[in-house]
Amino acid sequence: MRASEPPREEDTGDEQLRFWDHTHEFISKGLYAPVAWFDDFFSDERALEEVPARSKVRLRSDLRFSEGGQAYMRTFLHASIRLPKASKKLKLIISDEDEDAVPVTTGELVKTGVRNATDADRADVGLRYNVLDTMLSRLHFGSGMKAETPLSPYVRVYYRHLFPLTEVSQIRFSGQARVKHNEGWRNTLQLGVERLFSESNILRWSNAVVLEASDVDYNWSSYIGFQQQISARNALSYTLGMSGVSDRRLIVENYRASIRFRRNFYKGWVFYEIEPANDWPRDDFGAYSPVASIAFRLEIQFGR
């Protein structure tokens, strides 16, 4: 009886190549593509960091009514413009949205009512250089200043990595650090778990911690969201979560529940949203009282 021959080096190499091909295929087609669709369709904060190598401008107008007759209205602008003559990895960023944004609640809006523009709303203008841009990892550096007097320069770094768990689930980690003149540093860490039930249904658990030089304590948030694609032009997002601060112990400042309907109603670049929500902000006595609200949102996107 002949002894079995040991596997040849060529066979071992082919098996390794097939393994990596299979891994790449299921990440890119089975998991990455559906997750990227939800990120891009809902155009959330994470989508601003994940914009591919193209120019994109987003103009968004919010109108929100809260229980008690309180109102809030504001228009947001975010532009990410390629500079191909300088470098394919370089972009011009113009934004009056917080680039360090994490999932937030309407607790402040509920308490203050009509919100006027402040210095914090003035646009940031800067450059972003992509150092690493792969399916699993992304790293970029940025520098610029806020359009105010006196000018307030800043330096920023962002890193994101995906850890595939199974063919339908992954862990998403991102960290960003910013140093701003006269304000010091600010670090934001985010950790999320994403589970795909089908190409049209995804469950997300997102957690964030914000640390600032001026504070010994930190802000935190934790949200569970379920996103559902109804059709190519319609989607729903259900969210339950809470946020707060750490003051020697974790304090929940607000609980939130919301349903967000988003529709692409013209071509591929005009959207509207309707978002009824209920918040339970913490008062000075530690009690939580419900405050209902509804938001209407119009968004126009330009890109190529």
PDB file of C-alpha atoms in Angstrom, residues 102-295:
ATOM      1  CA  VAL A 102     -21.363  61.343  17.180  1.00  0.00           C
ATOM      2  CA  PRO A 103     -24.990  60.248  17.515  1.00  0.00           C
ATOM      3  CA  VAL A 104     -26.672  63.036  19.470  1.00  0.00           C
ATOM      4  CA  THR A 105     -30.077  63.623  20.974  1.00  0.00           C
ATOM      5  CA  THR A 106     -32.406  66.596  20.917  1.00  0.00           C
ATOM      6  CA  GLY A 107     -32.146  67.166  24.646  1.00  0.00           C
ATOM      7  CA  GLU A 108     -30.569  70.595  24.164  1.00  0.00           C
ATOM      8  CA  LEU A 109     -33.166  71.571  21.571  1.00  0.00           C
ATOM      9  CA  VAL A 110     -35.971  70.494  23.856  1.00  0.00           C
ATOM     10  CA  LYS A 111     -34.680  72.712  26.649  1.00  0.00           C
ATOM     11  CA  THR A 112     -33.771  75.809  24.641  1.00  0.00           C
ATOM     12  CA  GLY A 113     -36.475  76.059  21.988  1.00  0.00           C
ATOM     13  CA  VAL A 114     -35.657  78.179  18.936  1.00  0.00           C
ATOM     14  CA  ARG A 115     -31.948  77.946  18.254  1.00  0.00           C
ATOM     15  CA  ASN A 116     -30.086  80.824  16.603  1.00  0.00           C
ATOM     16  CA  ALA A 117     -26.815  80.544  14.716  1.00  0.00           C
ATOM     17  CA  THR A 118     -23.753  80.767  16.946  1.00  0.00           C
ATOM     18  CA  ASP A 119     -20.009  80.954  16.460  1.00  0.00           C
ATOM     19  CA  ALA A 120     -19.883  77.167  16.653  1.00  0.00           C
ATOM     20  CA  ASP A 121     -22.021  77.008  13.487  1.00  0.00           C
ATOM     21  CA  ARG A 122     -19.533  78.854  11.305  1.00  0.00           C
ATOM     22  CA  ALA A 123     -17.926  76.867   8.523  1.00  0.00           C
ATOM     23  CA  ASP A 124     -14.652  74.996   8.742  1.00  0.00           C
ATOM     24  CA  VAL A 125     -12.411  75.244   5.682  1.00  0.00           C
ATOM     25  CA  GLY A 126      -9.501  72.851   5.360  1.00  0.00           C
ATOM     26  CA  LEU A 127      -7.593  70.206   3.441  1.00  0.00           C
ATOM     27  CA  ARG A 128      -7.778  66.445   3.935  1.00  0.00           C
ATOM     28  CA  TYR A 129      -5.102  63.996   2.789  1.00  0.00           C
ATOM     29  CA  ASN A 130      -6.000  60.306   2.431  1.00  0.00           C
ATOM     30  CA  VAL A 131      -3.081  58.165   3.559  1.00  0.00           C
ATOM     31  CA  LEU A 132      -4.861  54.796   3.535  1.00  0.00           C
ATOM     32  CA  ASP A 133      -8.077  53.920   1.721  1.00  0.00           C
ATOM     33  CA  THR A 134      -8.993  50.227   1.534  1.00  0.00           C
ATOM     34  CA  MET A 135     -12.146  48.215   2.047  1.00  0.00           C
ATOM     35  CA  LEU A 136     -11.217  47.446   5.655  1.00  0.00           C
ATOM     36  CA  SER A 137      -9.142  50.465   6.704  1.00  0.00           C
ATOM     37  CA  ARG A 138      -9.173  54.209   6.186  1.00  0.00           C
ATOM     38  CA  LEU A 139      -6.746  56.835   7.472  1.00  0.00           C
ATOM     39  CA  HIS A 140      -6.641  60.530   6.687  1.00  0.00           C
ATOM     40  CA  PHE A 141      -5.162  63.714   8.111  1.00  0.00           C
ATOM     41  CA  GLY A 142      -6.663  67.165   7.917  1.00  0.00           C
ATOM     42  CA  SER A 143      -5.837  70.757   8.713  1.00  0.00           C
ATOM     43  CA  GLY A 144      -7.742  74.000   8.356  1.00  0.00           C
ATOM     44  CA  MET A 145      -9.477  76.774  10.239  1.00  0.00           C
ATOM     45  CA  LYS A 146     -12.916  77.980  11.241  1.00  0.00           C
ATOM     46  CA  ALA A 147     -14.232  81.008   9.375  1.00  0.00           C
ATOM     47  CA  GLU A 148     -14.339  83.349  12.350  1.00  0.00           C
ATOM     48  CA  THR A 149     -12.382  86.245  13.822  1.00  0.00           C
ATOM     49  CA  PRO A 150      -9.782  85.620  15.042  1.00  0.00           C
ATOM     50  CA  LEU A 151      -9.040  82.618  12.845  1.00  0.00           C
ATOM     51  CA  SER A 152      -9.000  79.329  14.726  1.00  0.00           C
ATOM     52  CA  PRO A 153      -6.693  76.741  13.061  1.00  0.00           C
ATOM     53  CA  TYR A 154      -6.968  73.022  13.794  1.00  0.00           C
ATOM     54  CA  VAL A 155      -5.269  69.709  12.985  1.00  0.00           C
ATOM     55  CA  ARG A 156      -7.248  66.471  12.742  1.00  0.00           C
ATOM     56  CA  VAL A 157      -6.610  62.748  12.179  1.00  0.00           C
ATOM     57  CA  TYR A 158      -9.196  60.026  11.515  1.00  0.00           C
ATOM     58  CA  TYR A 159      -8.819  56.224  11.442  1.00  0.00           C
ATOM     59  CA  ARG A 160     -11.407  53.513  10.780  1.00  0.00           C
ATOM     60  CA  HIS A 161     -11.082  49.728  10.632  1.00  0.00           C
ATOM     61  CA  LEU A 162     -13.597  46.946   9.995  1.00  0.00           C
ATOM     62  CA  PHE A 163     -13.272  43.547  11.670  1.00  0.00           C
ATOM     63  CA  PRO A 164     -15.363  40.892   9.847  1.00  0.00           C
ATOM     64  CA  LEU A 165     -16.885  38.389  12.286  1.00  0.00           C
ATOM     65  CA  THR A 166     -18.975  36.231   9.970  1.00  0.00           C
ATOM     66  CA  GLU A 167     -20.302  36.535   6.442  1.00  0.00           C
ATOM     67  CA  VAL A 168     -23.113  38.766   7.737  1.00  0.00           C
ATOM     68  CA  SER A 169     -21.621  40.629  10.712  1.00  0.00           C
ATOM     69  CA  GLN A 170     -18.712  42.919  11.492  1.00  0.00           C
ATOM     70  CA  ILE A 171     -17.250  45.244  14.114  1.00  0.00           C
ATOM     71  CA  ARG A 172     -16.563  48.847  13.121  1.00  0.00           C
ATOM     72  CA  PHE A 173     -13.988  50.859  15.080  1.00  0.00           C
ATOM     73  CA  SER A 174     -13.134  54.483  14.430  1.00  0.00           C
ATOM     74  CA  GLY A 175     -11.108  57.055  16.267  1.00  0.00           C
ATOM     75  CA  GLN A 176     -10.472  60.710  15.594  1.00  0.00           C
ATOM     76  CA  ALA A 177      -8.359  63.292  17.340  1.00  0.00           C
ATOM     77  CA  ARG A 178      -8.441  67.049  16.828  1.00  0.00           C
ATOM     78  CA  VAL A 179      -6.273  69.800  18.232  1.00  0.00           C
ATOM     79  CA  LYS A 180      -7.720  73.295  17.884  1.00  0.00           C
ATOM     80  CA  HIS A 181      -6.186  76.647  18.729  1.00  0.00           C
ATOM     81  CA  ASN A 182      -7.429  78.050  22.066  1.00  0.00           C
ATOM     82  CA  GLU A 183      -9.579  74.943  22.655  1.00  0.00           C
ATOM     83  CA  GLY A 184      -7.068  72.124  23.120  1.00  0.00           C
ATOM     84  CA  TRP A 185      -7.584  68.559  22.008  1.00  0.00           C
ATOM     85  CA  ARG A 186     -10.716  66.481  21.508  1.00  0.00           C
ATOM     86  CA  ASN A 187     -10.808  62.703  20.999  1.00  0.00           C
ATOM     87  CA  THR A 188     -13.774  60.707  19.739  1.00  0.00           C
ATOM     88  CA  LEU A 189     -13.841  56.903  19.880  1.00  0.00           C
ATOM     89  CA  GLN A 190     -16.625  54.887  18.277  1.00  0.00           C
ATOM     90  CA  LEU A 191     -17.258  51.142  18.397  1.00  0.00           C
ATOM     91  CA  GLY A 192     -20.141  49.480  16.611  1.00  0.00           C
ATOM     92  CA  VAL A 193     -21.450  46.035  15.753  1.00  0.00           C
ATOM     93  CA  GLU A 194     -23.360  45.529  12.495  1.00  0.00           C
ATOM     94  CA  ARG A 195     -25.475  42.482  11.615  1.00  0.00           C
ATOM     95  CA  LEU A 196     -26.966  42.017   8.163  1.00  0.00           C
ATOM     96  CA  PHE A 197     -30.180  39.954   8.103  1.00  0.00           C
ATOM     97  CA  SER A 198     -30.685  40.397   4.367  1.00  0.00           C
ATOM     98  CA  GLU A 199     -29.600  42.873   1.726  1.00  0.00           C
ATOM     99  CA  SER A 200     -32.481  45.097   2.815  1.00  0.00           C
ATOM    100  CA  ASN A 201     -32.270  44.795   6.633  1.00  0.00           C
ATOM    101  CA  ILE A 202     -29.419  45.674   8.964  1.00  0.00           C
ATOM    102  CA  LEU A 203     -29.121  45.934  12.758  1.00  0.00           C
ATOM    103  CA  ARG A 204     -26.561  48.310  14.291  1.00  0.00           C
ATOM    104  CA  TRP A 205     -25.336  48.879  17.821  1.00  0.00           C
ATOM    105  CA  SER A 206     -23.260  52.070  18.009  1.00  0.00           C
ATOM    106  CA  ASN A 207     -21.291  53.380  20.985  1.00  0.00           C
ATOM    107  CA  ALA A 208     -19.266  56.572  21.274  1.00  0.00           C
ATOM    108  CA  VAL A 209     -17.084  58.320  23.844  1.00  0.00           C
ATOM    109  CA  VAL A 210     -15.898  61.936  23.553  1.00  0.00           C
ATOM    110  CA  LEU A 211     -12.938  63.151  25.610  1.00  0.00           C
ATOM    111  CA  GLU A 212     -11.870  66.793  25.755  1.00  0.00           C
ATOM    112  CA  ALA A 213      -8.858  68.495  27.282  1.00  0.00           C
ATOM    113  CA  SER A 214     -10.991  70.909  29.277  1.00  0.00           C
ATOM    114  CA  ASP A 215     -13.035  68.165  30.939  1.00  0.00           C
ATOM    115  CA  VAL A 216     -12.023  65.522  33.423  1.00  0.00           C
ATOM    116  CA  ASP A 217     -15.263  63.696  32.624  1.00  0.00           C
ATOM    117  CA  TYR A 218     -16.401  62.451  29.221  1.00  0.00           C
ATOM    118  CA  ASN A 219     -19.563  62.359  27.129  1.00  0.00           C
ATOM    119  CA  TRP A 220     -20.914  59.048  25.885  1.00  0.00           C
ATOM    120  CA  SER A 221     -23.776  57.613  23.841  1.00  0.00           C
ATOM    121  CA  SER A 222     -25.143  54.170  23.008  1.00  0.00           C
ATOM    122  CA  TYR A 223     -27.738  53.486  20.316  1.00  0.00           C
ATOM    123  CA  ILE A 224     -29.389  50.468  18.726  1.00  0.00           C
ATOM    124  CA  GLY A 225     -30.760  51.023  15.252  1.00  0.00           C
ATOM    125  CA  PHE A 226     -32.566  48.878  12.707  1.00  0.00           C
ATOM    126  CA  GLN A 227     -32.525  50.073   9.095  1.00  0.00           C
ATOM    127  CA  GLN A 228     -34.839  48.694   6.452  1.00  0.00           C
ATOM    128  CA  GLN A 229     -34.771  49.236   2.705  1.00  0.00           C
ATOM    129  CA  ILE A 230     -38.368  49.365   1.472  1.00  0.00           C
ATOM    130  CA  SER A 231     -37.479  50.003  -2.164  1.00  0.00           C
ATOM    131  CA  ALA A 232     -34.694  51.562  -4.197  1.00  0.00           C
ATOM    132  CA  ARG A 233     -36.015  55.022  -3.228  1.00  0.00           C
ATOM    133  CA  ASN A 234     -37.408  54.495   0.286  1.00  0.00           C
ATOM    134  CA  ALA A 235     -35.963  53.366   3.601  1.00  0.00           C
ATOM    135  CA  LEU A 236     -36.796  53.374   7.310  1.00  0.00           C
ATOM    136  CA  SER A 237     -34.560  53.677  10.361  1.00  0.00           C
ATOM    137  CA  TYR A 238     -35.725  52.782  13.892  1.00  0.00           C
ATOM    138  CA  THR A 239     -33.549  53.988  16.771  1.00  0.00           C
ATOM    139  CA  LEU A 240     -33.462  53.465  20.538  1.00  0.00           C
ATOM    140  CA  GLY A 241     -30.693  54.930  22.634  1.00  0.00           C
ATOM    141  CA  MET A 242     -29.349  57.003  25.451  1.00  0.00           C
ATOM    142  CA  SER A 243     -26.572  59.512  26.050  1.00  0.00           C
ATOM    143  CA  GLY A 244     -24.956  61.171  29.015  1.00  0.00           C
ATOM    144  CA  VAL A 245     -21.819  62.149  30.873  1.00  0.00           C
ATOM    145  CA  SER A 246     -19.530  60.528  33.404  1.00  0.00           C
ATOM    146  CA  ASP A 247     -19.315  62.455  36.661  1.00  0.00           C
ATOM    147  CA  ARG A 248     -17.487  59.878  38.775  1.00  0.00           C
ATOM    148  CA  ARG A 249     -20.387  57.674  37.721  1.00  0.00           C
ATOM    149  CA  LEU A 250     -22.359  57.254  34.520  1.00  0.00           C
ATOM    150  CA  ILE A 251     -25.272  59.680  34.312  1.00  0.00           C
ATOM    151  CA  VAL A 252     -27.904  59.284  31.603  1.00  0.00           C
ATOM    152  CA  GLU A 253     -28.846  62.772  30.400  1.00  0.00           C
ATOM    153  CA  ASN A 254     -31.358  61.673  27.784  1.00  0.00           C
ATOM    154  CA  TYR A 255     -33.229  58.657  26.442  1.00  0.00           C
ATOM    155  CA  ARG A 256     -34.455  58.729  22.845  1.00  0.00           C
ATOM    156  CA  ALA A 257     -36.717  56.741  20.520  1.00  0.00           C
ATOM    157  CA  SER A 258     -37.293  57.713  16.899  1.00  0.00           C
ATOM    158  CA  ILE A 259     -38.508  56.508  13.507  1.00  0.00           C
ATOM    159  CA  ARG A 260     -36.939  58.070  10.428  1.00  0.00           C
ATOM    160  CA  PHE A 261     -38.462  57.768   6.951  1.00  0.00           C
ATOM    161  CA  ARG A 262     -36.258  58.841   4.042  1.00  0.00           C
ATOM    162  CA  ARG A 263     -37.264  59.059   0.395  1.00  0.00           C
ATOM    163  CA  ASN A 264     -35.308  59.858  -2.740  1.00  0.00           C
ATOM    164  CA  PHE A 265     -38.056  61.657  -4.677  1.00  0.00           C
ATOM    165  CA  TYR A 266     -36.155  63.221  -7.585  1.00  0.00           C
ATOM    166  CA  LYS A 267     -33.442  61.593  -9.671  1.00  0.00           C
ATOM    167  CA  GLY A 268     -30.715  60.382  -7.331  1.00  0.00           C
ATOM    168  CA  TRP A 269     -29.903  63.610  -5.576  1.00  0.00           C
ATOM    169  CA  VAL A 270     -32.977  65.136  -3.849  1.00  0.00           C
ATOM    170  CA  PHE A 271     -34.269  63.560  -0.628  1.00  0.00           C
ATOM    171  CA  TYR A 272     -36.779  64.345   2.079  1.00  0.00           C
ATOM    172  CA  GLU A 273     -37.182  62.893   5.573  1.00  0.00           C
ATOM    173  CA  ILE A 274     -39.860  62.751   8.246  1.00  0.00           C
ATOM    174  CA  GLU A 275     -38.684  61.819  11.737  1.00  0.00           C
ATOM    175  CA  PRO A 276     -41.091  61.629  14.695  1.00  0.00           C
ATOM    176  CA  ALA A 277     -39.264  61.127  17.986  1.00  0.00           C
ATOM    177  CA  ASN A 278     -39.662  61.116  21.724  1.00  0.00           C
ATOM    178  CA  ASP A 279     -36.996  62.244  24.197  1.00  0.00           C
ATOM    179  CA  TRP A 280     -36.790  61.834  27.954  1.00  0.00           C
ATOM    180  CA  PRO A 281     -34.301  64.532  29.087  1.00  0.00           C
ATOM    181  CA  ARG A 282     -33.076  64.517  32.678  1.00  0.00           C
ATOM    182  CA  ASP A 283     -34.087  67.544  34.722  1.00  0.00           C
ATOM    183  CA  ASP A 284     -32.282  69.155  37.666  1.00  0.00           C
ATOM    184  CA  PHE A 285     -34.011  66.784  40.085  1.00  0.00           C
ATOM    185  CA  GLY A 286     -32.970  63.646  38.223  1.00  0.00           C
ATOM    186  CA  ALA A 287     -36.420  62.931  36.776  1.00  0.00           C
ATOM    187  CA  TYR A 288     -37.149  62.105  33.130  1.00  0.00           C
ATOM    188  CA  SER A 289     -40.190  63.615  31.425  1.00  0.00           C
ATOM    189  CA  PRO A 290     -41.254  62.739  27.851  1.00  0.00           C
ATOM    190  CA  VAL A 291     -40.986  65.405  25.151  1.00  0.00           C
ATOM    191  CA  ALA A 292     -42.351  64.615  21.683  1.00  0.00           C
ATOM    192  CA  SER A 293     -40.969  66.149  18.489  1.00  0.00           C
ATOM    193  CA  ILE A 294     -41.157  65.817  14.733  1.00  0.00           C
ATOM    194  CA  ALA A 295     -38.538  66.809  12.164  1.00  0.00           C
TER     195      ALA A 295
END
